[in-house]
mmCIF file of C-alpha atoms in Angstrom:
data_model
loop_
_atom_site.group_PDB
_atom_site.id
_atom_site.type_symbol
_atom_site.label_atom_id
_atom_site.label_comp_id
_atom_site.label_asym_id
_atom_site.label_seq_id
_atom_site.Cartn_x
_atom_site.Cartn_y
_atom_site.Cartn_z
ATOM 1 C CA LYS E 12 24.064 15.367 11.890
ATOM 2 C CA LEU E 13 26.874 12.982 11.879
ATOM 3 C CA PHE E 14 28.483 13.663 8.201
ATOM 4 C CA GLY E 15 27.089 17.069 7.425
ATOM 5 C CA ASN E 16 24.686 18.221 5.129
ATOM 6 C CA TYR E 17 25.437 17.301 1.495
ATOM 7 C CA THR E 18 21.732 17.524 -0.336
ATOM 8 C CA ASN E 19 22.678 20.341 -2.651
ATOM 9 C CA LEU E 20 25.929 18.188 -3.917
ATOM 10 C CA GLY E 21 26.077 15.719 -6.850
ATOM 11 C CA THR E 22 26.041 11.773 -5.684
ATOM 12 C CA ALA E 23 29.805 11.036 -6.476
ATOM 13 C CA GLU E 24 31.112 14.571 -4.492
ATOM 14 C CA TRP E 25 28.527 13.915 -1.684
ATOM 15 C CA LYS E 26 29.967 10.470 -1.217
ATOM 16 C CA ASN E 27 33.782 11.287 -1.374
ATOM 17 C CA LYS E 28 33.147 14.000 1.036
ATOM 18 C CA SER E 29 31.211 11.493 3.357
ATOM 19 C CA GLU E 30 34.164 8.944 3.138
ATOM 20 C CA ALA E 31 36.595 11.797 4.020
ATOM 21 C CA THR E 32 34.235 12.788 6.877
ATOM 22 C CA MET E 33 34.426 8.843 7.965
ATOM 23 C CA MET E 34 38.534 8.848 7.448
ATOM 24 C CA GLN E 35 38.829 12.061 9.979
ATOM 25 C CA ARG E 36 36.668 10.784 12.455
ATOM 26 C CA TYR E 37 37.280 7.033 12.502
ATOM 27 C CA GLY E 38 40.228 5.974 10.543
ATOM 28 C CA VAL E 39 38.331 3.693 8.066
ATOM 29 C CA ARG E 40 37.389 3.711 4.672
ATOM 30 C CA HIS E 41 34.338 1.953 3.173
ATOM 31 C CA ASN E 42 33.770 0.613 6.156
ATOM 32 C CA TRP E 43 30.501 2.117 7.249
ATOM 33 C CA GLN E 44 29.231 -0.602 9.473
ATOM 34 C CA LEU E 45 32.185 -0.250 11.785
ATOM 35 C CA ALA E 46 31.303 3.290 12.076
ATOM 36 C CA SER E 47 27.648 2.209 12.756
ATOM 37 C CA GLU E 48 28.681 0.179 15.503
ATOM 38 C CA HIS E 49 30.518 2.728 17.197
ATOM 39 C CA ILE E 50 27.350 4.957 16.901
ATOM 40 C CA ILE E 51 25.050 2.213 18.436
ATOM 41 C CA ALA E 52 27.560 1.668 21.395
ATOM 42 C CA GLU E 53 26.943 5.312 22.179
ATOM 43 C CA ASN E 54 23.537 5.475 21.519
ATOM 44 C CA THR E 55 22.362 2.609 23.145
ATOM 45 C CA ALA E 56 18.920 4.292 23.389
ATOM 46 C CA LYS E 57 18.415 3.999 19.490
ATOM 47 C CA GLU E 58 18.822 0.502 19.346
ATOM 48 C CA ILE E 59 14.895 -0.272 19.587
ATOM 49 C CA ARG E 60 14.106 2.454 16.945
ATOM 50 C CA VAL E 61 16.790 -0.012 14.478
ATOM 51 C CA LYS E 62 14.981 -3.209 15.860
ATOM 52 C CA ARG E 63 11.688 -1.646 15.407
ATOM 53 C CA TRP E 64 12.691 -1.197 11.356
ATOM 54 C CA ASN E 65 14.501 -4.372 10.810
ATOM 55 C CA ASP E 66 11.283 -6.059 12.192
ATOM 56 C CA LEU E 67 9.273 -4.421 9.850
ATOM 57 C CA PHE E 68 10.763 -4.042 6.335
ATOM 58 C CA MET E 69 13.488 -6.984 6.787
ATOM 59 C CA GLU E 70 10.913 -8.971 4.745
ATOM 60 C CA ASN E 71 11.311 -6.883 1.827
ATOM 61 C CA LYS E 72 14.782 -8.230 1.442
ATOM 62 C CA SER E 73 15.884 -4.755 0.271
ATOM 63 C CA LEU E 74 17.533 -2.548 3.563
ATOM 64 C CA LEU E 75 19.158 -3.834 6.542
ATOM 65 C CA ARG E 76 19.176 -0.804 9.212
ATOM 66 C CA LEU E 77 22.594 -0.810 11.157
ATOM 67 C CA SER E 78 22.328 2.238 12.787
ATOM 68 C CA SER E 79 19.852 5.385 13.456
ATOM 69 C CA HIS E 80 21.252 6.516 9.751
ATOM 70 C CA VAL E 81 23.371 3.843 8.361
ATOM 71 C CA PHE E 82 21.835 1.505 6.058
ATOM 72 C CA ARG E 83 23.103 -1.730 4.147
ATOM 73 C CA CYS E 84 21.484 -2.430 0.865
ATOM 74 C CA LEU E 85 21.164 -6.431 0.638
ATOM 75 C CA LYS E 86 21.101 -6.156 -3.353
ATOM 76 C CA CYS E 87 24.104 -4.699 -3.745
ATOM 77 C CA ASP E 88 25.696 -4.868 -0.207
ATOM 78 C CA ASN E 89 26.074 -0.719 -0.252
ATOM 79 C CA VAL E 90 26.425 0.843 2.757
ATOM 80 C CA PHE E 91 25.201 4.351 3.340
ATOM 81 C CA CYS E 92 23.858 7.089 5.839
ATOM 82 C CA TYR E 93 20.420 8.650 5.281
ATOM 83 C CA TYR E 94 18.823 11.250 7.211
ATOM 84 C CA GLY E 95 15.909 11.970 5.272
ATOM 85 C CA SER E 96 12.067 11.870 6.063
ATOM 86 C CA HIS E 97 11.430 9.579 3.402
ATOM 87 C CA PHE E 98 12.128 5.860 2.583
ATOM 88 C CA PRO E 99 15.632 5.528 2.187
ATOM 89 C CA SER E 100 17.108 4.306 -1.164
ATOM 90 C CA CYS E 101 20.283 2.835 -2.028
ATOM 91 C CA HIS E 102 22.533 5.374 -4.456
ATOM 92 C CA ILE E 103 23.947 2.473 -6.311
ATOM 93 C CA CYS E 104 21.027 0.687 -7.277
ATOM 94 C CA HIS E 105 19.035 3.566 -7.750
ATOM 95 C CA PRO E 106 21.426 6.571 -9.064
ATOM 96 C CA VAL E 107 20.045 9.894 -8.999
ATOM 97 C CA LYS E 108 21.415 13.447 -9.478
ATOM 98 C CA SER E 109 21.374 14.348 -5.886
ATOM 99 C CA ILE E 110 20.636 13.454 -2.386
ATOM 100 C CA TYR E 111 17.407 15.490 -2.261
ATOM 101 C CA SER E 112 16.141 13.628 -5.380
ATOM 102 C CA SER E 113 17.239 10.031 -3.906
ATOM 103 C CA GLN E 114 14.405 10.761 -1.153
ATOM 104 C CA ARG E 115 11.893 8.732 -3.010
ATOM 105 C CA SER E 116 11.170 5.459 -1.578
ATOM 106 C CA GLU E 117 12.378 2.449 -3.135
ATOM 107 C CA PHE E 118 9.698 0.876 -3.931
ATOM 108 C CA GLU E 119 8.374 4.094 -6.157
ATOM 109 C CA ASN E 120 11.381 3.796 -7.893
ATOM 110 C CA GLU E 121 10.935 0.227 -8.679
ATOM 111 C CA MET E 122 7.132 1.035 -9.662
ATOM 112 C CA ILE E 123 8.078 3.793 -11.931
ATOM 113 C CA GLU E 124 10.718 1.280 -13.852
ATOM 114 C CA GLU E 125 8.178 -1.367 -14.275
ATOM 115 C CA ILE E 126 5.392 1.236 -15.594
ATOM 116 C CA GLN E 127 8.063 2.539 -17.914
ATOM 117 C CA LYS E 128 8.342 -0.881 -19.507
ATOM 118 C CA PHE E 129 4.859 -0.317 -20.809
ATOM 119 C CA TYR E 130 4.114 3.261 -20.725
ATOM 120 C CA LYS E 131 5.506 5.817 -22.778
ATOM 121 C CA GLY E 132 3.533 8.736 -22.157
ATOM 122 C CA LYS E 133 4.667 11.665 -19.669
ATOM 123 C CA ILE E 134 5.166 11.004 -16.072
ATOM 124 C CA ILE E 135 5.396 13.794 -13.592
ATOM 125 C CA GLU E 136 7.276 12.863 -10.321
ATOM 126 C CA ASN E 137 7.109 14.196 -6.678
ATOM 127 C CA ASP E 138 5.048 17.497 -7.935
ATOM 128 C CA ARG E 139 4.068 20.291 -5.469
ATOM 129 C CA GLU E 140 2.064 22.212 -8.025
ATOM 130 C CA ILE E 141 -0.998 20.087 -9.305
ATOM 131 C CA LEU E 142 -2.545 20.000 -5.688
ATOM 132 C CA ASP E 143 -1.459 23.366 -4.425
ATOM 133 C CA GLY E 144 1.258 22.606 -2.165
ATOM 134 C CA LYS E 145 0.313 18.933 -1.668
ATOM 135 C CA GLU E 146 2.932 16.217 -3.092
ATOM 136 C CA LEU E 147 1.972 14.057 -5.965
ATOM 137 C CA ASP E 148 4.544 11.169 -6.045
ATOM 138 C CA ILE E 149 3.555 9.711 -9.992
ATOM 139 C CA TYR E 150 1.160 11.428 -11.973
ATOM 140 C CA PHE E 151 -0.055 10.386 -15.585
ATOM 141 C CA PRO E 152 -1.635 13.653 -16.926
ATOM 142 C CA ASP E 153 -2.689 11.999 -19.995
ATOM 143 C CA ALA E 154 -4.904 9.550 -18.152
ATOM 144 C CA LYS E 155 -5.650 12.287 -15.372
ATOM 145 C CA LEU E 156 -4.185 8.956 -12.945
ATOM 146 C CA ALA E 157 -2.116 9.559 -9.982
ATOM 147 C CA ILE E 158 -0.254 7.417 -7.189
ATOM 148 C CA GLU E 159 0.850 7.705 -4.282
ATOM 149 C CA CYS E 160 3.437 5.421 -2.642
ATOM 150 C CA ASP E 161 2.813 5.336 1.137
ATOM 151 C CA GLY E 162 5.314 3.385 3.337
ATOM 152 C CA ILE E 163 3.397 1.604 6.006
ATOM 153 C CA TYR E 164 5.697 2.897 8.849
ATOM 154 C CA TRP E 165 6.246 6.858 7.740
ATOM 155 C CA HIS E 166 2.217 6.838 6.834
ATOM 156 C CA SER E 167 1.140 5.300 10.274
ATOM 157 C CA GLY E 168 0.956 6.122 14.156
ATOM 158 C CA ASP E 169 1.930 10.088 14.861
ATOM 159 C CA LEU E 170 3.434 10.606 11.703
ATOM 160 C CA LYS E 171 0.568 11.672 9.557
ATOM 161 C CA PRO E 172 -3.127 12.924 10.668
ATOM 162 C CA SER E 173 -5.807 10.429 10.573
ATOM 163 C CA THR E 174 -6.999 12.700 7.593
ATOM 164 C CA TYR E 175 -3.920 12.972 5.526
ATOM 165 C CA HIS E 176 -4.919 10.153 2.740
ATOM 166 C CA LEU E 177 -8.429 11.150 2.676
ATOM 167 C CA GLU E 178 -7.598 15.127 2.287
ATOM 168 C CA LYS E 179 -5.019 13.977 -0.740
ATOM 169 C CA THR E 180 -7.862 11.617 -2.216
ATOM 170 C CA GLU E 181 -10.681 14.418 -1.969
ATOM 171 C CA LYS E 182 -8.107 17.313 -3.512
ATOM 172 C CA CYS E 183 -7.403 15.121 -6.527
ATOM 173 C CA GLU E 184 -11.011 14.133 -7.042
ATOM 174 C CA SER E 185 -11.868 17.974 -6.939
ATOM 175 C CA LYS E 186 -9.329 18.325 -9.900
ATOM 176 C CA GLY E 187 -10.852 15.101 -11.834
ATOM 177 C CA ILE E 188 -7.741 13.244 -10.958
ATOM 178 C CA HIS E 189 -7.982 9.296 -9.858
ATOM 179 C CA LEU E 190 -5.805 8.881 -7.143
ATOM 180 C CA LEU E 191 -4.355 5.428 -6.136
ATOM 181 C CA HIS E 192 -2.572 4.944 -2.588
ATOM 182 C CA ILE E 193 -0.472 1.770 -2.669
ATOM 183 C CA TYR E 194 1.244 0.843 0.529
ATOM 184 C CA ASP E 195 5.085 -0.464 0.518
ATOM 185 C CA SER E 196 3.754 -3.837 1.471
ATOM 186 C CA GLU E 197 1.183 -4.215 -0.966
ATOM 187 C CA TRP E 198 4.078 -3.538 -3.683
ATOM 188 C CA TYR E 199 6.415 -6.241 -2.605
ATOM 189 C CA GLU E 200 3.706 -8.849 -2.104
ATOM 190 C CA GLN E 201 1.053 -8.331 -4.882
ATOM 191 C CA GLN E 202 3.330 -6.315 -7.423
ATOM 192 C CA ASP E 203 1.943 -8.050 -10.452
ATOM 193 C CA VAL E 204 -1.735 -7.216 -9.152
ATOM 194 C CA ILE E 205 -1.095 -3.499 -8.951
ATOM 195 C CA ILE E 206 1.067 -3.544 -12.105
ATOM 196 C CA ASP E 207 -2.467 -4.904 -13.772
ATOM 197 C CA ARG E 208 -4.478 -2.678 -11.943
ATOM 198 C CA ILE E 209 -2.716 0.211 -13.626
ATOM 199 C CA LYS E 210 -2.130 -1.086 -16.887
ATOM 200 C CA SER E 211 -5.948 -1.258 -16.935
ATOM 201 C CA LEU E 212 -6.372 2.410 -15.855
ATOM 202 C CA LEU E 213 -3.786 3.414 -18.382
ATOM 203 C CA GLY E 214 -5.489 1.295 -21.024
ATOM 204 C CA PHE E 215 -3.242 -1.113 -21.902
ATOM 205 C CA ASN E 216 -5.626 -4.033 -20.784
ATOM 206 C CA LYS E 217 -7.248 -6.463 -23.506
ATOM 207 C CA LYS E 218 -10.656 -5.621 -23.547
ATOM 208 C CA LEU E 219 -13.868 -8.493 -23.742
ATOM 209 C CA GLY E 220 -17.321 -7.851 -23.723
ATOM 210 C CA ALA E 221 -19.227 -9.673 -21.231
ATOM 211 C CA ARG E 222 -22.034 -10.373 -24.056
ATOM 212 C CA GLN E 223 -19.285 -12.887 -25.439
ATOM 213 C CA CYS E 224 -19.109 -14.692 -22.073
ATOM 214 C CA HIS E 225 -21.424 -16.822 -19.763
ATOM 215 C CA CYS E 226 -21.946 -17.340 -16.046
ATOM 216 C CA GLU E 227 -21.591 -20.445 -13.894
ATOM 217 C CA LYS E 228 -21.426 -21.266 -10.162
ATOM 218 C CA ILE E 229 -17.705 -22.256 -9.260
ATOM 219 C CA GLU E 230 -16.493 -24.404 -6.391
ATOM 220 C CA ASN E 231 -14.854 -22.528 -3.675
ATOM 221 C CA ASP E 232 -10.979 -23.662 -4.416
ATOM 222 C CA ASP E 233 -11.403 -22.059 -7.770
ATOM 223 C CA TYR E 234 -12.442 -18.844 -6.498
ATOM 224 C CA GLU E 235 -10.167 -18.605 -3.772
ATOM 225 C CA LEU E 236 -7.076 -19.089 -5.954
ATOM 226 C CA PHE E 237 -8.508 -16.732 -8.662
ATOM 227 C CA CYS E 238 -9.085 -14.155 -6.181
ATOM 228 C CA GLU E 239 -5.478 -14.641 -4.321
ATOM 229 C CA SER E 240 -4.030 -14.007 -7.951
ATOM 230 C CA TYR E 241 -6.039 -11.088 -9.169
ATOM 231 C CA HIS E 242 -7.544 -9.089 -6.137
ATOM 232 C CA ILE E 243 -5.418 -6.817 -4.327
ATOM 233 C CA GLN E 244 -7.401 -7.836 -0.970
ATOM 234 C CA GLY E 245 -6.912 -11.564 -2.008
ATOM 235 C CA SER E 246 -10.213 -13.630 -1.678
ATOM 236 C CA VAL E 247 -12.998 -13.881 1.132
ATOM 237 C CA LYS E 248 -15.392 -15.966 2.675
ATOM 238 C CA ALA E 249 -18.880 -16.034 0.640
ATOM 239 C CA LYS E 250 -22.026 -18.003 0.501
ATOM 240 C CA TRP E 251 -22.599 -17.208 -3.170
ATOM 241 C CA LYS E 252 -19.698 -17.659 -5.737
ATOM 242 C CA TYR E 253 -19.809 -17.443 -9.685
ATOM 243 C CA GLY E 254 -17.419 -16.986 -12.740
ATOM 244 C CA LEU E 255 -17.632 -15.772 -16.000
ATOM 245 C CA TYR E 256 -16.521 -17.599 -18.738
ATOM 246 C CA PHE E 257 -15.260 -16.796 -22.315
ATOM 247 C CA LYS E 258 -15.671 -19.967 -24.181
ATOM 248 C CA ASP E 259 -14.020 -22.689 -21.144
ATOM 249 C CA GLU E 260 -11.523 -20.235 -19.930
ATOM 250 C CA LEU E 261 -12.551 -18.659 -16.639
ATOM 251 C CA VAL E 262 -11.963 -14.530 -17.088
ATOM 252 C CA ALA E 263 -13.674 -12.664 -14.085
ATOM 253 C CA VAL E 264 -15.381 -14.158 -10.790
ATOM 254 C CA ALA E 265 -18.099 -12.529 -8.026
ATOM 255 C CA SER E 266 -18.913 -13.585 -4.695
ATOM 256 C CA PHE E 267 -22.002 -12.463 -2.410
ATOM 257 C CA GLY E 268 -23.035 -13.329 1.288
ATOM 258 C CA LYS E 269 -25.333 -11.220 3.788
ATOM 259 C CA SER E 270 -24.091 -7.856 4.712
ATOM 260 C CA ARG E 271 -21.901 -7.784 7.264
ATOM 261 C CA PHE E 272 -23.235 -4.198 8.678
ATOM 262 C CA LYS E 273 -27.199 -4.710 7.849
ATOM 263 C CA LYS E 274 -29.657 -7.374 8.320
ATOM 264 C CA ASP E 275 -31.299 -8.366 5.631
ATOM 265 C CA GLU E 276 -28.967 -6.692 2.893
ATOM 266 C CA TYR E 277 -26.855 -8.370 0.676
ATOM 267 C CA GLU E 278 -23.480 -7.633 -0.568
ATOM 268 C CA LEU E 279 -20.871 -7.967 -3.178
ATOM 269 C CA LEU E 280 -18.144 -9.291 -1.519
ATOM 270 C CA ARG E 281 -15.474 -9.278 -4.133
ATOM 271 C CA TYR E 282 -15.317 -9.026 -8.130
ATOM 272 C CA CYS E 283 -11.899 -9.219 -10.077
ATOM 273 C CA SER E 284 -10.944 -10.098 -13.427
ATOM 274 C CA LYS E 285 -8.073 -12.143 -15.059
ATOM 275 C CA ALA E 286 -4.557 -10.074 -15.523
ATOM 276 C CA GLY E 287 -4.375 -8.075 -18.634
ATOM 277 C CA LEU E 288 -7.875 -8.597 -19.280
ATOM 278 C CA SER E 289 -10.920 -5.933 -18.936
ATOM 279 C CA VAL E 290 -14.028 -7.469 -18.959
ATOM 280 C CA LEU E 291 -16.740 -4.608 -20.151
ATOM 281 C CA GLY E 292 -20.088 -5.464 -18.351
ATOM 282 C CA GLY E 293 -18.614 -8.521 -16.465
ATOM 283 C CA MET E 294 -19.562 -7.053 -12.888
ATOM 284 C CA LYS E 295 -23.108 -6.092 -14.060
ATOM 285 C CA LYS E 296 -23.809 -9.137 -15.988
ATOM 286 C CA LEU E 297 -22.476 -11.146 -12.696
ATOM 287 C CA VAL E 298 -24.563 -9.377 -10.268
ATOM 288 C CA SER E 299 -27.704 -9.557 -12.445
ATOM 289 C CA HIS E 300 -27.114 -13.302 -12.895
ATOM 290 C CA PHE E 301 -26.945 -13.517 -8.603
ATOM 291 C CA LYS E 302 -30.208 -11.495 -8.460
ATOM 292 C CA LYS E 303 -32.045 -13.807 -11.084
ATOM 293 C CA GLU E 304 -30.793 -16.998 -9.340
ATOM 294 C CA THR E 305 -31.445 -16.181 -6.086
ATOM 295 C CA GLY E 306 -34.414 -13.683 -6.012
ATOM 296 C CA ILE E 307 -32.468 -11.211 -4.069
ATOM 297 C CA VAL E 308 -32.938 -7.681 -5.345
ATOM 298 C CA ASP E 309 -31.123 -5.372 -3.049
ATOM 299 C CA VAL E 310 -27.325 -5.528 -3.314
ATOM 300 C CA VAL E 311 -24.953 -3.041 -2.181
ATOM 301 C CA SER E 312 -20.905 -3.142 -1.980
ATOM 302 C CA TYR E 313 -18.144 -1.131 -0.439
ATOM 303 C CA ALA E 314 -15.346 0.269 -2.202
ATOM 304 C CA ASP E 315 -12.174 1.430 -0.939
ATOM 305 C CA ARG E 316 -11.309 5.002 -1.755
ATOM 306 C CA ARG E 317 -7.734 4.370 -1.495
ATOM 307 C CA TYR E 318 -8.628 2.677 -5.057
ATOM 308 C CA THR E 319 -11.929 3.967 -6.207
ATOM 309 C CA MET E 320 -12.509 7.337 -7.624
ATOM 310 C CA LYS E 321 -16.181 8.585 -6.154
ATOM 311 C CA ASN E 322 -17.552 9.968 -9.191
ATOM 312 C CA HIS E 323 -16.259 7.557 -12.044
ATOM 313 C CA SER E 324 -16.785 3.924 -10.556
ATOM 314 C CA VAL E 325 -17.720 0.410 -12.271
ATOM 315 C CA TYR E 326 -20.099 0.743 -9.462
ATOM 316 C CA GLY E 327 -22.288 3.693 -11.041
ATOM 317 C CA ASN E 328 -22.706 6.454 -8.733
ATOM 318 C CA ASP E 329 -25.851 5.335 -6.787
ATOM 319 C CA ILE E 330 -23.818 6.110 -3.547
ATOM 320 C CA ILE E 331 -25.610 5.165 -0.394
ATOM 321 C CA SER E 332 -22.964 6.780 2.149
ATOM 322 C CA ILE E 333 -19.586 7.390 2.633
ATOM 323 C CA SER E 334 -17.634 6.854 5.894
ATOM 324 C CA LYS E 335 -14.813 8.519 7.789
ATOM 325 C CA PRO E 336 -11.445 6.925 7.358
ATOM 326 C CA GLY E 337 -11.025 3.737 9.001
ATOM 327 C CA TYR E 338 -7.566 1.915 10.413
ATOM 328 C CA SER E 339 -5.480 -0.900 10.487
ATOM 329 C CA TYR E 340 -2.565 -1.812 12.653
ATOM 330 C CA VAL E 341 1.112 -1.777 11.527
ATOM 331 C CA THR E 342 2.770 -4.905 13.342
ATOM 332 C CA LYS E 343 5.928 -6.651 13.141
ATOM 333 C CA ASN E 344 3.844 -8.995 10.651
ATOM 334 C CA GLY E 345 2.890 -6.065 8.389
ATOM 335 C CA ILE E 346 -0.826 -4.539 8.170
ATOM 336 C CA GLU E 347 -3.570 -6.555 10.190
ATOM 337 C CA ASN E 348 -7.220 -5.720 10.358
ATOM 338 C CA ARG E 349 -8.298 -3.888 13.322
ATOM 339 C CA MET E 350 -10.759 -6.327 14.152
ATOM 340 C CA ASN E 351 -8.248 -8.546 15.296
ATOM 341 C CA PHE E 352 -7.637 -6.318 17.994
ATOM 342 C CA GLN E 353 -11.093 -5.532 19.491
ATOM 343 C CA LYS E 354 -10.411 -4.978 22.860
ATOM 344 C CA TYR E 355 -11.419 -8.187 24.094
ATOM 345 C CA LYS E 356 -9.212 -10.290 22.093
ATOM 346 C CA LEU E 357 -6.280 -8.323 23.419
ATOM 347 C CA LYS E 358 -5.830 -9.990 26.536
ATOM 348 C CA ASN E 359 -4.864 -13.217 24.754
ATOM 349 C CA ASN E 360 -3.388 -11.420 21.465
ATOM 350 C CA PRO E 361 0.757 -12.485 21.977
ATOM 351 C CA LEU E 362 1.487 -8.995 20.612
ATOM 352 C CA THR E 363 -0.594 -7.303 23.170
ATOM 353 C CA LYS E 364 -1.141 -9.458 26.264
ATOM 354 C CA ASP E 365 1.812 -8.597 28.087
ATOM 355 C CA PHE E 366 0.279 -4.805 27.937
ATOM 356 C CA TYR E 367 -3.234 -5.473 28.762
ATOM 357 C CA LYS E 368 -5.285 -4.100 31.645
ATOM 358 C CA ASP E 369 -8.688 -3.974 31.933
ATOM 359 C CA GLU E 370 -8.864 -0.168 32.549
ATOM 360 C CA LEU E 371 -7.025 0.863 29.348
ATOM 361 C CA THR E 372 -8.555 1.368 25.824
ATOM 362 C CA GLU E 373 -7.968 -0.743 22.782
ATOM 363 C CA SER E 374 -5.842 2.229 21.455
ATOM 364 C CA GLU E 375 -3.813 2.760 24.333
ATOM 365 C CA ILE E 376 -2.781 -1.107 25.005
ATOM 366 C CA CYS E 377 -1.988 -1.366 21.195
ATOM 367 C CA GLU E 378 0.313 2.118 21.546
ATOM 368 C CA LEU E 379 2.016 0.606 24.607
ATOM 369 C CA ALA E 380 2.668 -2.632 22.832
ATOM 370 C CA GLY E 381 4.117 -0.578 19.706
ATOM 371 C CA LEU E 382 1.410 -1.079 17.417
ATOM 372 C CA ARG E 383 0.711 1.796 15.037
ATOM 373 C CA LYS E 384 -2.671 2.984 13.567
ATOM 374 C CA LEU E 385 -2.685 3.256 9.711
ATOM 375 C CA TYR E 386 -5.320 5.245 8.477
ATOM 376 C CA ASP E 387 -6.818 4.578 5.288
ATOM 377 C CA CYS E 388 -9.407 7.021 3.001
ATOM 378 C CA GLY E 389 -12.925 5.670 4.171
ATOM 379 C CA GLN E 390 -15.408 3.457 2.303
ATOM 380 C CA ILE E 391 -18.172 4.289 -0.209
ATOM 381 C CA LYS E 392 -21.116 2.008 -0.165
ATOM 382 C CA PHE E 393 -22.839 1.739 -3.462
ATOM 383 C CA ARG E 394 -26.149 0.233 -4.576
ATOM 384 C CA ILE E 395 -25.587 -1.905 -7.899
#
């Protein structure tokens, strides 16, 4: 390691020793970028790694990777070295007691800061005792709620096994803990939606009874705007769209369509409520209204286990099936649905067309193109 191992030192002491080493090796002080350029010149093979990092994370506007182990904070312009296996964090923007504790990801630090603005209960961080050796990033013992902050780079490809997230979810469920897996890309793109979900699970949302509301059909534009604002997965095309109104205010929406996977079956595609509001019985009322208006009786829905606890779901406990973990692809554009990378589409996909060969599989072509698989926790199919 270029600057030695100072993980047991305080931040100030580590910085002083690191700068002393910089002076000794390169004759510079406070000029880490010059050192990083020297490193790149001697290790040109690592330029691809640096470029890939910046392609993936520059959208976050937080860190620029200068070389294999040198980063520039785009918030305060601090340049620092980092050798850990987690997402690096600027020591100025996120001061800590030691380099070891700074291994929390930047978005994990930001999430805790946002939660502490409204939640004053106990928060346990980076615990390995609760899950018998497996780490929990954030845990709220009073609410039996936990959050995993998953960086899409470090949790994709060969860095994590395909069952990694599922195993942690099932371990939590066995202890009665509701675990949320949040990707860093979701945090940076939909922070308000995520915070609202956490507020709801911690009991901070205002509650409204569905009996005080009435159902109406809504226009597609209103439906899409509402879902894009309040659903973590945004909107999706749907044949039937309904809104739940309190007086004249739209407080929840639900959409329905034919099943994507089974003939003669109908599916609840989206349900969400307005930020800061939990509509008690809202989904049930909208589903009942849809059944009454259409005459359709058999309705199912699929819940992502990254967000949904199997035995305490708003869908009830009428579970039809539970799927194995599926996957998406991590590209320079972020997370993309694997359906966009079906083999017959790869020949014309700008990300993969240069690597396409008839004799190769989808996975082999995508791997050659530098795309990484990101596995989820599977889906739960409910009858509602």
